Every structure is written in C-alpha cells, then in structure tokens.
PDB file of C-alpha atoms in Angstrom:
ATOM      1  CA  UNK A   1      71.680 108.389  77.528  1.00  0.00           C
ATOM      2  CA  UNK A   2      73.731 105.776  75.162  1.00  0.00           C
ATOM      3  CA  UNK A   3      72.792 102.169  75.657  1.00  0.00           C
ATOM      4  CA  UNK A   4      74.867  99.414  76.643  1.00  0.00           C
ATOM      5  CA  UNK A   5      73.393  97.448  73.419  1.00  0.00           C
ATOM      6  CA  UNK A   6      75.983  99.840  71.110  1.00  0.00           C
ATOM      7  CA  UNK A   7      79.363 100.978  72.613  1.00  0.00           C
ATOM      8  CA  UNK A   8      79.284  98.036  75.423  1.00  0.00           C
ATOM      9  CA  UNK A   9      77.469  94.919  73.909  1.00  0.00           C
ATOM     10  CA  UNK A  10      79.586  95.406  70.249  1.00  0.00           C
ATOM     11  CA  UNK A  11      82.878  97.055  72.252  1.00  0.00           C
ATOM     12  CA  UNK A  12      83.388  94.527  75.470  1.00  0.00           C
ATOM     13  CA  UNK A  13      85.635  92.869  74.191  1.00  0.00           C
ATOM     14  CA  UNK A  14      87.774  95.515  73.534  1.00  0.00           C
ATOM     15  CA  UNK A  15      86.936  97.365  76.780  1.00  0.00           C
ATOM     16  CA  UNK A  16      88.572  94.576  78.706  1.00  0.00           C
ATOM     17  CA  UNK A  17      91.646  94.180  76.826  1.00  0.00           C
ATOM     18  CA  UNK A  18      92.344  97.737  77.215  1.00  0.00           C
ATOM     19  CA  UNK A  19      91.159  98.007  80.776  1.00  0.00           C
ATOM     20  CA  UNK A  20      93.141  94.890  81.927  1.00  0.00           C
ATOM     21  CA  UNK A  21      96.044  96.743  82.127  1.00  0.00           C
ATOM     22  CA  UNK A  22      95.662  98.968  84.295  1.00  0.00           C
ATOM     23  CA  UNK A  23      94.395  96.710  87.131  1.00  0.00           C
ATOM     24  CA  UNK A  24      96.186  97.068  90.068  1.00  0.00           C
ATOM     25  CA  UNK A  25      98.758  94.798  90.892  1.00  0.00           C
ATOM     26  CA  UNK A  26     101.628  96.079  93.314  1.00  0.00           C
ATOM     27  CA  UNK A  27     104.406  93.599  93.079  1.00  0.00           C
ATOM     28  CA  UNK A  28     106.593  94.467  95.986  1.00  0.00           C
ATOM     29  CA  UNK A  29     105.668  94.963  99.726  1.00  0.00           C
ATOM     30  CA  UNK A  30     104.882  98.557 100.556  1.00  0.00           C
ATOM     31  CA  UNK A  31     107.398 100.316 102.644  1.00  0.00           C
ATOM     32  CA  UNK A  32     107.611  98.927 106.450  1.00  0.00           C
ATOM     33  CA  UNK A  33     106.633 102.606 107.374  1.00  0.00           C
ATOM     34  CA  UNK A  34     103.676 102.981 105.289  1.00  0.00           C
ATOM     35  CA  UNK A  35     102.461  99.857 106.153  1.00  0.00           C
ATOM     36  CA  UNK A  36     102.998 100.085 109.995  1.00  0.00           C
ATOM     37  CA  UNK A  37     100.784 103.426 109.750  1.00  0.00           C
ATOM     38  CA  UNK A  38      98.139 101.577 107.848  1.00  0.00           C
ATOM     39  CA  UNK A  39      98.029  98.703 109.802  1.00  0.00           C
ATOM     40  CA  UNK A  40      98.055 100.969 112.972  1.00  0.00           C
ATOM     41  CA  UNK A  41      94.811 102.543 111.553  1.00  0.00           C
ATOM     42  CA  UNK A  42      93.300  99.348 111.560  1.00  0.00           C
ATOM     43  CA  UNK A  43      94.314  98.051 115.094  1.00  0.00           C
ATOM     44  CA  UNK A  44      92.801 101.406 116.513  1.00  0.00           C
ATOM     45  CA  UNK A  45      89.340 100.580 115.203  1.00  0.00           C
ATOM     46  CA  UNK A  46      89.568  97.247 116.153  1.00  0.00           C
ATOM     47  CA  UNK A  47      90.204  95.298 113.363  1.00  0.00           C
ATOM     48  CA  UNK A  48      92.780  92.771 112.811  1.00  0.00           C
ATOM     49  CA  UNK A  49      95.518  93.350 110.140  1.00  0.00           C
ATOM     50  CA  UNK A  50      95.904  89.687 109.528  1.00  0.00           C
ATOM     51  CA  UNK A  51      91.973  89.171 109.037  1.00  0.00           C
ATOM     52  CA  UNK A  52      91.532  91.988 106.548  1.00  0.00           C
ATOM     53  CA  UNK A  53      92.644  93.980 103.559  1.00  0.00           C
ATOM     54  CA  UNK A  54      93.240  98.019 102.584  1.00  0.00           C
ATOM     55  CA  UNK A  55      94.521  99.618  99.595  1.00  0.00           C
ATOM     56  CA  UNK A  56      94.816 103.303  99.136  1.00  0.00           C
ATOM     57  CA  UNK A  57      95.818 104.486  95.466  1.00  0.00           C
ATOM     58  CA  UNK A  58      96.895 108.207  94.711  1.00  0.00           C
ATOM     59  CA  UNK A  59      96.008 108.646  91.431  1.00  0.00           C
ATOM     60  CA  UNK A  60      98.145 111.315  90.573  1.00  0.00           C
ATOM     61  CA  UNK A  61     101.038 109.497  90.911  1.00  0.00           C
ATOM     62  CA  UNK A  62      99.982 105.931  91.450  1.00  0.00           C
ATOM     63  CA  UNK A  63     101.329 105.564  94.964  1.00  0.00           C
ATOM     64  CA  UNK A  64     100.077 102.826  96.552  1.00  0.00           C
ATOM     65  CA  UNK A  65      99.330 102.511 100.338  1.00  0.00           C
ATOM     66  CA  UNK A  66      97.918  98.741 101.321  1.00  0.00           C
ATOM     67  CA  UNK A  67      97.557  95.910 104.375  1.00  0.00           C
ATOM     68  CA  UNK A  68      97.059  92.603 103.666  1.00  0.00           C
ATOM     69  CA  UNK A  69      99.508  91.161 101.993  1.00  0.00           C
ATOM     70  CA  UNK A  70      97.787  88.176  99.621  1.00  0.00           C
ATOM     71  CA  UNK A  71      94.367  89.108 100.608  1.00  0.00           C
ATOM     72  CA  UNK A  72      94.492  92.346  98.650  1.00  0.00           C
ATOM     73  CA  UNK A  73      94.015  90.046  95.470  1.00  0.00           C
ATOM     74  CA  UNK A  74      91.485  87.525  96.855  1.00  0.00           C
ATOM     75  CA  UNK A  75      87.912  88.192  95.709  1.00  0.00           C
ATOM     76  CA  UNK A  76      84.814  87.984  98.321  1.00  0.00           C
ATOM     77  CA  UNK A  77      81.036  88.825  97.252  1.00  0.00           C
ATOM     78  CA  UNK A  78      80.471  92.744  96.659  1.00  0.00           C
ATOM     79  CA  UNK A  79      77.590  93.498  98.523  1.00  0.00           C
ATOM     80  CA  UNK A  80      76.457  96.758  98.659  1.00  0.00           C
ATOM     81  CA  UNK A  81      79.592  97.997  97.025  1.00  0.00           C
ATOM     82  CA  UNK A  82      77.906  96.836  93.999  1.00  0.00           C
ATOM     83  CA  UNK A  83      75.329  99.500  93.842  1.00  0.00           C
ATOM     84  CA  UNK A  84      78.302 101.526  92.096  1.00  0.00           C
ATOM     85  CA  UNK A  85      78.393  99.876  89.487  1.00  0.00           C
ATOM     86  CA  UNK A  86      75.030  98.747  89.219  1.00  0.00           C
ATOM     87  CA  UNK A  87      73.909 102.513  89.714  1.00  0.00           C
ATOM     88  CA  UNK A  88      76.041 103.054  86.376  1.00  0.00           C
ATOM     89  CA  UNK A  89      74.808 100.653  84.668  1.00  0.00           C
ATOM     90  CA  UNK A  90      71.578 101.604  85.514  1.00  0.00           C
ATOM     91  CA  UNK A  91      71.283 104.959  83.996  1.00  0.00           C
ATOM     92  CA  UNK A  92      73.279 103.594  80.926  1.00  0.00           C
ATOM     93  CA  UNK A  93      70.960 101.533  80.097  1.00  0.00           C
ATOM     94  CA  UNK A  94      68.167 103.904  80.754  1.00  0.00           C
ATOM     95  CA  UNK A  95      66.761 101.299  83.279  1.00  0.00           C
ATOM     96  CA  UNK A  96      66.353 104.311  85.952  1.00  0.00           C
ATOM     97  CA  UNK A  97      65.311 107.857  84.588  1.00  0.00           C
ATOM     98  CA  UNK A  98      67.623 109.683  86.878  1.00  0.00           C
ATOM     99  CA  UNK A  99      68.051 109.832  90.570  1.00  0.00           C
ATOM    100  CA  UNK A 100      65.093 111.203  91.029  1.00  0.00           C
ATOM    101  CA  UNK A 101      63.163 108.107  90.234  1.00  0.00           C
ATOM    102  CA  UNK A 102      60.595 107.092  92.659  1.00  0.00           C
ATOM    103  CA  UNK A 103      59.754 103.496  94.165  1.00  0.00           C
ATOM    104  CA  UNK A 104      56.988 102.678  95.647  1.00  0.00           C
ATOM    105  CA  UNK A 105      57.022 100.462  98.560  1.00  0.00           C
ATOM    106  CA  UNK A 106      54.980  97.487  98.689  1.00  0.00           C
ATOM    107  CA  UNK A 107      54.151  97.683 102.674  1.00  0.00           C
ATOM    108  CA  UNK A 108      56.514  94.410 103.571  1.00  0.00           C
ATOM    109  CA  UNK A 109      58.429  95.446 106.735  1.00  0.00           C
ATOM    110  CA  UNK A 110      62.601  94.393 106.308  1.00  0.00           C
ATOM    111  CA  UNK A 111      65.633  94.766 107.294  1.00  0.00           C
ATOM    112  CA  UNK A 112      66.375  98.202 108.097  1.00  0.00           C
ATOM    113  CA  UNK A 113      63.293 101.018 108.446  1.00  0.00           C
ATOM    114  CA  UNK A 114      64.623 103.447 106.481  1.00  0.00           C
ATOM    115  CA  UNK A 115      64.156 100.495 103.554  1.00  0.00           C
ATOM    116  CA  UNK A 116      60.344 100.275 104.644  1.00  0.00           C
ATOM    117  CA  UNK A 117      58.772 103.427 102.647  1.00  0.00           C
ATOM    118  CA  UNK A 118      58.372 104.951  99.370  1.00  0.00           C
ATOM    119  CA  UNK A 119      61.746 107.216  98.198  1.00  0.00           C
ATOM    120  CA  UNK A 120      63.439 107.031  95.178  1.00  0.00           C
ATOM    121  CA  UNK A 121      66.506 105.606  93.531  1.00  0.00           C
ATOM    122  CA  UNK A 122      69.629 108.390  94.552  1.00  0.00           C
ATOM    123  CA  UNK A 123      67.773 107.821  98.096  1.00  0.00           C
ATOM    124  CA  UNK A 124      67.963 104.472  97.202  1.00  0.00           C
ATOM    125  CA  UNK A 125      71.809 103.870  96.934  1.00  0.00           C
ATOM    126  CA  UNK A 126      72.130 106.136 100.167  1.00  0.00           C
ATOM    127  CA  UNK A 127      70.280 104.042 102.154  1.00  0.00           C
ATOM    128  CA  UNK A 128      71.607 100.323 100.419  1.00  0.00           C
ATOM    129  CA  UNK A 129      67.427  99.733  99.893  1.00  0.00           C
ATOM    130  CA  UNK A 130      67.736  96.453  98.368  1.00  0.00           C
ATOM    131  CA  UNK A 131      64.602  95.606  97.417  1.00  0.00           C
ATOM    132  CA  UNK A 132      64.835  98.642  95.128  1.00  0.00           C
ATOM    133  CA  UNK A 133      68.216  97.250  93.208  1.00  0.00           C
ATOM    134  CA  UNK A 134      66.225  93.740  93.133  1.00  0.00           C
ATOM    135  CA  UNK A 135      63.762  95.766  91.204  1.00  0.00           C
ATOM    136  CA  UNK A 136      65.970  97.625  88.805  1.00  0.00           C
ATOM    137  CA  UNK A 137      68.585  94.936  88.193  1.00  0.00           C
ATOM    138  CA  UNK A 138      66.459  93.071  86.937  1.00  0.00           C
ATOM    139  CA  UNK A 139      65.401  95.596  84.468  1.00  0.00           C
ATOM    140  CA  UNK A 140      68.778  95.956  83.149  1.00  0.00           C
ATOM    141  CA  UNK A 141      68.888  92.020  81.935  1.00  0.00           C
ATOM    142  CA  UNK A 142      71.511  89.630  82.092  1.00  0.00           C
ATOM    143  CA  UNK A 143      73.146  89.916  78.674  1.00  0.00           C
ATOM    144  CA  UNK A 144      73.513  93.623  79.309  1.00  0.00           C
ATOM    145  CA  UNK A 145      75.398  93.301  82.990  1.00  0.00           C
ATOM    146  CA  UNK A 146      77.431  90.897  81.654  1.00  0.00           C
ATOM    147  CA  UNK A 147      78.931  93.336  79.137  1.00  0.00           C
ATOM    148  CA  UNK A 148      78.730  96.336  81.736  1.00  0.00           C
ATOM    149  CA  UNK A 149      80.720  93.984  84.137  1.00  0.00           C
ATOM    150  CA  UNK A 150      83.237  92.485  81.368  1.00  0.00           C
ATOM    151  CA  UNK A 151      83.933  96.102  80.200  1.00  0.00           C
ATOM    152  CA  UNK A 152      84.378  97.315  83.746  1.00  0.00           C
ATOM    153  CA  UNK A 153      86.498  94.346  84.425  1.00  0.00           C
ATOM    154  CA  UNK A 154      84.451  94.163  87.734  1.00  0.00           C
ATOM    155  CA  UNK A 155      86.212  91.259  89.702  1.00  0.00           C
ATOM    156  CA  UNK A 156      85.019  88.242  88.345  1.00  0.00           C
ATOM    157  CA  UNK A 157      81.980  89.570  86.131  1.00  0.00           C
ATOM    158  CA  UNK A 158      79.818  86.194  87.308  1.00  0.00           C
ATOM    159  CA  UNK A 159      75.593  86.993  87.190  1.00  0.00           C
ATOM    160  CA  UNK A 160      74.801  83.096  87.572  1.00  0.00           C
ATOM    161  CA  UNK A 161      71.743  82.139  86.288  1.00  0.00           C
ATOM    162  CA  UNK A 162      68.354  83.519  86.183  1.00  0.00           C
ATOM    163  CA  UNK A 163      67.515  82.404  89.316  1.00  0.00           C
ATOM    164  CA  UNK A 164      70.096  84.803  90.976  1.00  0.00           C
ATOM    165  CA  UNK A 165      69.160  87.821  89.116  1.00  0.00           C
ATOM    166  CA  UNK A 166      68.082  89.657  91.745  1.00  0.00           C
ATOM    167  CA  UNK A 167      70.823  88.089  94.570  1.00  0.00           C
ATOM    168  CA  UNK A 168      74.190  87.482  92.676  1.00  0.00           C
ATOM    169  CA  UNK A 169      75.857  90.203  94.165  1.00  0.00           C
ATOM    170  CA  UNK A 170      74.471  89.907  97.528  1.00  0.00           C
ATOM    171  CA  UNK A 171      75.239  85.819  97.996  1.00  0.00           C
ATOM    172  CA  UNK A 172      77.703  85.273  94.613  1.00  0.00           C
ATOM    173  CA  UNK A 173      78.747  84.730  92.382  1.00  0.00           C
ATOM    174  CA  UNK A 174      79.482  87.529  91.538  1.00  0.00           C
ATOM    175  CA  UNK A 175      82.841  88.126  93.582  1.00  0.00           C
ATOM    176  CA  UNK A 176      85.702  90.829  93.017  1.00  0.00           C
ATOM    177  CA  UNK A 177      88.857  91.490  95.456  1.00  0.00           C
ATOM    178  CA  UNK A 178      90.137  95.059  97.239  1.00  0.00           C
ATOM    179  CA  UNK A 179      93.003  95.617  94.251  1.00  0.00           C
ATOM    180  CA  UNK A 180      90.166  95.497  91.810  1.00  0.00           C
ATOM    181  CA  UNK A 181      87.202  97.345  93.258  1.00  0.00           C
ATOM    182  CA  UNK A 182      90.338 100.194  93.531  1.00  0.00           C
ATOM    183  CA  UNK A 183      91.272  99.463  90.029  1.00  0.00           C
ATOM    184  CA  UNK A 184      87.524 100.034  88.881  1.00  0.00           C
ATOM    185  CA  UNK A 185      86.873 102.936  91.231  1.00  0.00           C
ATOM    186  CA  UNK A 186      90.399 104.417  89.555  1.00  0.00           C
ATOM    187  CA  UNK A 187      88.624 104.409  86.184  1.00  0.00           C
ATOM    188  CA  UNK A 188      85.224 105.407  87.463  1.00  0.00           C
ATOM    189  CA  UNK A 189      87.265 108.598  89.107  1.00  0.00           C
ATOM    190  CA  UNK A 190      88.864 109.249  86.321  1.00  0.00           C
ATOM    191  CA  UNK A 191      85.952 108.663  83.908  1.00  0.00           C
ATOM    192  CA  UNK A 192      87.297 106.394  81.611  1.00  0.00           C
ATOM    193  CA  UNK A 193      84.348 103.579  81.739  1.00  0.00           C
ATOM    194  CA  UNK A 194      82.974 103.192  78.451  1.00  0.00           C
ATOM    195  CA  UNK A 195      79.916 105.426  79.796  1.00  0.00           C
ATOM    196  CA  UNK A 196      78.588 108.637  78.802  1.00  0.00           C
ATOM    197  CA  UNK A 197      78.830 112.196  80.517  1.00  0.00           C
ATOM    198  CA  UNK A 198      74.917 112.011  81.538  1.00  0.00           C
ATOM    199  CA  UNK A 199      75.677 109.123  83.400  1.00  0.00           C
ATOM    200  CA  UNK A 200      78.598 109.900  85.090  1.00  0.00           C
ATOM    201  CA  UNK A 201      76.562 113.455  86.022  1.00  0.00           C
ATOM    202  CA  UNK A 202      73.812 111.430  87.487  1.00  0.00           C
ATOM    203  CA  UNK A 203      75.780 108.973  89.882  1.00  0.00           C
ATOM    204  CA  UNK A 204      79.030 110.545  91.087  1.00  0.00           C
ATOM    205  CA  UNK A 205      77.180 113.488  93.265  1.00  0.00           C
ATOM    206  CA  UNK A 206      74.827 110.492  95.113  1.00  0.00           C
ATOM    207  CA  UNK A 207      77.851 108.992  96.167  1.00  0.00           C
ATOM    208  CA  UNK A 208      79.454 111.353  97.982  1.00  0.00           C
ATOM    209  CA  UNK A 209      79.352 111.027 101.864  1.00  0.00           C
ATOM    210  CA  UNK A 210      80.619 114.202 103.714  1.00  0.00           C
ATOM    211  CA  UNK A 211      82.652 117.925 102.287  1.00  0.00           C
ATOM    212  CA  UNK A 212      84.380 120.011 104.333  1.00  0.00           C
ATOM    213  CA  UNK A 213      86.829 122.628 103.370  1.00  0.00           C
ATOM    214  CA  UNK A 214      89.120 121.665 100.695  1.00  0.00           C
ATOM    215  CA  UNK A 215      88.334 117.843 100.942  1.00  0.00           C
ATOM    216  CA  UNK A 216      85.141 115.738  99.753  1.00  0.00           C
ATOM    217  CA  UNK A 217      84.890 111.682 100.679  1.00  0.00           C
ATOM    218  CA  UNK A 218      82.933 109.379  98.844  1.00  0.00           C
ATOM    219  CA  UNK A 219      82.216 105.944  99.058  1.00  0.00           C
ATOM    220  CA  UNK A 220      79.910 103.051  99.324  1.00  0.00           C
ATOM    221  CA  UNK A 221      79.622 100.565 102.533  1.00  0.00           C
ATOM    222  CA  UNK A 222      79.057  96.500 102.153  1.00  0.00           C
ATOM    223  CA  UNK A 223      78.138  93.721 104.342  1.00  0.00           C
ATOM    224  CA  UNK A 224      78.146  90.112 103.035  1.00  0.00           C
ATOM    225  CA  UNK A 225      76.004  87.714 106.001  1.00  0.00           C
ATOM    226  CA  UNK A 226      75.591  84.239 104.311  1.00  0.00           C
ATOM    227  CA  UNK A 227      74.574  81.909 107.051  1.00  0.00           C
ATOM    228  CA  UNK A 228      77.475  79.416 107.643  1.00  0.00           C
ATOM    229  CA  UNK A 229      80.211  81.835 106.249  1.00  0.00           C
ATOM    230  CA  UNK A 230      82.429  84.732 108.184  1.00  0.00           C
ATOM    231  CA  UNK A 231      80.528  88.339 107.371  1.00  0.00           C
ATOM    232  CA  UNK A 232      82.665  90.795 105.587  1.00  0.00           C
ATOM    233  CA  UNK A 233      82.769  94.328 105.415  1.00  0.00           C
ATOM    234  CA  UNK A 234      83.611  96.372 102.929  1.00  0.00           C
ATOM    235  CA  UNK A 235      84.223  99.937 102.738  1.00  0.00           C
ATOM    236  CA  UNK A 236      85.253 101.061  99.014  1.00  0.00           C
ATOM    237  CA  UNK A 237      85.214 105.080  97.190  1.00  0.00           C
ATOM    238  CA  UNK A 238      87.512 107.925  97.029  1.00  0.00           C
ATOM    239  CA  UNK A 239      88.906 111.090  99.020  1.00  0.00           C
ATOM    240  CA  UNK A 240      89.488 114.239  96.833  1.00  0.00           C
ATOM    241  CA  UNK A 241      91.775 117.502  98.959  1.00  0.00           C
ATOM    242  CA  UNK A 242      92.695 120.251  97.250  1.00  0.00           C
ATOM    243  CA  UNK A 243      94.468 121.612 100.625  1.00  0.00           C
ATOM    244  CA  UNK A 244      96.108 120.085 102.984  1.00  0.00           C
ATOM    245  CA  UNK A 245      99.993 119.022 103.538  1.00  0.00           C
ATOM    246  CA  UNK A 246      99.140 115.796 100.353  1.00  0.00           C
ATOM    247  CA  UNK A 247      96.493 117.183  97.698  1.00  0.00           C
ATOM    248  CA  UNK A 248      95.250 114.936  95.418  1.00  0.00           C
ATOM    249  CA  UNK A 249      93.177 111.767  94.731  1.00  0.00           C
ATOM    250  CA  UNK A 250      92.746 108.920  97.307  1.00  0.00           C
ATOM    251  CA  UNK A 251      90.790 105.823  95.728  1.00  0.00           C
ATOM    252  CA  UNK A 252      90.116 103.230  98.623  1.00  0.00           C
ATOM    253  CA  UNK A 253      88.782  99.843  98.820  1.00  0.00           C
ATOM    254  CA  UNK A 254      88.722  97.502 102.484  1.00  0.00           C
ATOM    255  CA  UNK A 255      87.381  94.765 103.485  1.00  0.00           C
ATOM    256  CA  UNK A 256      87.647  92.614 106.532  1.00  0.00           C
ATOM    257  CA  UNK A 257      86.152  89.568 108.485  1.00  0.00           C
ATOM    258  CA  UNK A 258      83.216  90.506 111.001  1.00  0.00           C
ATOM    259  CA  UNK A 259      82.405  87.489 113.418  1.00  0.00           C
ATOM    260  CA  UNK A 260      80.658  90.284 115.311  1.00  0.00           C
ATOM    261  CA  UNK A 261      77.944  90.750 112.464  1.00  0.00           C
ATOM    262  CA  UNK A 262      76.785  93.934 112.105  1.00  0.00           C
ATOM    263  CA  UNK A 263      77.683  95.320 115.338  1.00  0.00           C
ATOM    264  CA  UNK A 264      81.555  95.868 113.704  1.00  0.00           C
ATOM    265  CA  UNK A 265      80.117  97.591 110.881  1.00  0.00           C
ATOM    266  CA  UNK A 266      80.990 101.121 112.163  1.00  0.00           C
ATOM    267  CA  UNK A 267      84.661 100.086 111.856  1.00  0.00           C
ATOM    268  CA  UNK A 268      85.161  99.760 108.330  1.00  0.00           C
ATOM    269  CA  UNK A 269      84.658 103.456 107.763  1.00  0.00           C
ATOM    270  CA  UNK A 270      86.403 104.242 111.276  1.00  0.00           C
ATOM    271  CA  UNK A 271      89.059 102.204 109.769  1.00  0.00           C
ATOM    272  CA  UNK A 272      89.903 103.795 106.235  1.00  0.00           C
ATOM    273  CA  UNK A 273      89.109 107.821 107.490  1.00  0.00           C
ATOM    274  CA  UNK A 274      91.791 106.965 110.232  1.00  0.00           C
ATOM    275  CA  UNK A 275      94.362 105.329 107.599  1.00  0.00           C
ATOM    276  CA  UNK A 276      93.403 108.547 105.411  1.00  0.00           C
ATOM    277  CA  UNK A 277      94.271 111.239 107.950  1.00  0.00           C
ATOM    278  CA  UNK A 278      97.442 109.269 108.738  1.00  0.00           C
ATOM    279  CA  UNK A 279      98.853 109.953 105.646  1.00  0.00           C
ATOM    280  CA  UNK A 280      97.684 113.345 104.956  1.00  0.00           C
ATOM    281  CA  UNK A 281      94.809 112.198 102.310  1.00  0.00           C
ATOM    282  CA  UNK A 282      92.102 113.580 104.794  1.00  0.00           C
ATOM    283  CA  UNK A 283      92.314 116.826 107.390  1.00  0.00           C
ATOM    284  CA  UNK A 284      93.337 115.971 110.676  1.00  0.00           C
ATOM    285  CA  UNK A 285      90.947 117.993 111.742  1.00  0.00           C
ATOM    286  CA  UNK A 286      87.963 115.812 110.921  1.00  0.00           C
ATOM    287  CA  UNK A 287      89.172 114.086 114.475  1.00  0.00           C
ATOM    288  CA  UNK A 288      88.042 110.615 114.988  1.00  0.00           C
ATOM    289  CA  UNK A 289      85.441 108.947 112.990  1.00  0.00           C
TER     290      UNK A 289
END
C-alpha cells in the first residue's frame, strides 16, 4: 500500500486547503419540522436535546438533518471514534498488514473481557481493544499522524507530545466536533481521502455493524471518562438504502453528555437508528433499537 511519507507528508498541505471546503457548516436553523423529529428521537432514548448534538448528512444531495444548535461545531475528545481514522492510517502506512493481523495478549486483565485475549486487528476495532491501538499507533509515529490528521482535516489534528502517543485521542488533545467527524466520514464515504484503494478495501467492510435487505449501517461507538469531566458519547458512521420510501446515503455523527457513565451508553446508538427511521434513512421495520 502507498505510504503516508509520499502523497501525505509532501501533499498535506494541499490536502487541507482543498478539503477545507467542504467541511460542514450549515448556516441557517434546520426546518422546525425536521428538527422536532430529530430532537423527538433523542427524548425517546433518553437523552436531552439541550445536552447533546446530531447531524445527519444525505450525501446525494447534501441535506442536512441536525440538533444542537452551537454544539454541532464544538469539538470534545474522539474516543473510540478515532479508530476510523486511525484504522486508515494504519494500513496506509503499512503499520498493520491487513485486518487479519494478530495481537497477542500480554495476560493483564482490563477493562472489558472481550479486550483480555489474543485476536487480531479487524477484531480489534470491533471490539474498541485499546491496548491494541496503543500498540499500533505508536507504530505509525507522530510526524506521520500529523499529516494523516492535517490531510483529513480531522477536528483539531492535535497528537501532543510524546508522552501522549499512545492516549491523545482517548484524554486530548486531540479533539474534533459532530459537523466535522460528518464532514470526514463524508469524504471517507465517498473515498476522496488522499488514500489508496487497498486501504479503503481493508477498513470499510470492518466497520460495518448490521445489513438487512436493501440497507447496511455502519459506524463506530465512543466514550470519553476523564475523571473530573462530564463522559460523552459518541456515536459517528453512515446508513446506505437502496429501498425504502428515501434511498441514498446517511453520514451521522452524535454525541452527548453521560453523567450516568457507561450505563447510558446503549442510547447513543438507540438514539441515531431512531432519528434514522424517522426520516426514512433506515426501514421501519428494524423496530426499536
């Protein structure tokens, strides 16, 4: 696969000033309706309008869905959502071999069980097996994820030091807001990240979460928990139908405050697959999350 040393090292620059553009930035309230139904979404999972944000882009015509209002554009850590683009990156660079790349696990018991054994790196992303990006990212090296980031024009593109190597997207500062994780998940759909066809092979088929008839969803889940700081969610990817009463292209991005912890996570999916359904970007038959 093409390194990042070439086409994004020498062509950054460049990347970003043509990217830039295309961020998205609605600059008038979406319509009362539209909003009410998103916003309704929310409340029935539990979540609070006011203490959260959703867009929802249709690519095929740019139609843009969102709650929030001024939180759309205001940039919290990634999280897990990062794996996207550090997945990319990854095979890029040819710091991962494929998806089939195995980790070994180094018998310290953590977070989550399904972290605590040997599987390898599309497994990896599935299960958001940190200690298996905190090996990889590393591998990668600063001066490349700085270009990768730059040219994606991933929220904020901050690494910090190299003391944060292997936490700057977990506890900042790297940082990026729900407008532009939708912007950058518009290009990654689309393919036009400076990355080549191998990689984009490799990554796009881990992410995906469920199929049914006419429809795929995928997506990638996030929790920030900084002791001292609210928890946020995140729930970020894309809905494809090619039935259905509105075919097309559904790029997503939320996140919201969770003073519950990890007990609210289930809502952030809940949350968008509801707001999908309502406006015909999902089956309605899928029924509630």
């Amino acid at each position: 696969m093409a390194g990042l040393s070439g086409r994004l090292l020498k062509g950054s620059l460049l990347a970003v000033w043509a990217l830039a553009g295309c961020a998205i930035q609605p600059k008038v309230p979406a319509p009362v309706a539209e909003m009410a139904l998103i916003e309704g979404a929310l409340r029935a999972e539990g979540i609070d309008p006011s203490k959260s944000a959703l867009i929802i882009l249709r690519l095929e015509d740019e139609h843009v869905w969102s709650s929030g209002g001024a939180r759309i554009h205001e940039r919290f850590t990634p999280a897990s959502t990062s794996k996207i683009p550090h997945t990319l990156i990854a095979y890029e660079t040819g710091a991962v071999t494929g998806p089939g790349e195995r980790f070994t696990w180094d018998g310290q018991k953590r977070f989550l069980d399904s972290w605590n054994e040997d599987q390898d790196f599309a497994t990896a992303f599935q299960r958001s097996t940190v200690w298996i990006y905190q090996i990889v990212v590393p591998r990668i090296g600063a001066e490349k994820l700085t270009a990768a980031f730059e040219a994606f024009d991933y929220g904020n593109a901050a690494i910090g030091g190299p003391e944060l190597i292997s936490r700057y997207w977990l506890e900042g500062p790297l940082a990026i807001s729900a407008a532009e994780q939708a912007a950058f998940l518009s290009r990654l759909v689309r393919r036009t990240l400076p990355l080549s066809a191998e990689t984009y092979a490799a990554a796009i088929p881990v992410m995906e979460l469920a199929r049914g008839d006419g429809w795929a969803l995928y997506g990638k889940t996030g929790w920030k928990s900084i002791e001292g700081e609210m928890d946020i969610g995140w729930f970020v990817g894309w809905a494809e139908q090619t039935a259905g009463e509105a075919p097309g292209t559904y790029v997503f991005a939320l996140n919201m405050d969770m003073p519950g912890g990890m007990a609210e996570a289930p809502r952030r999916r809940a949350a968008v697959e509801r707001a999908l359904r309502s406006i015909g970007a999902l089956p309605a038959a899928l029924g509630s999350p």
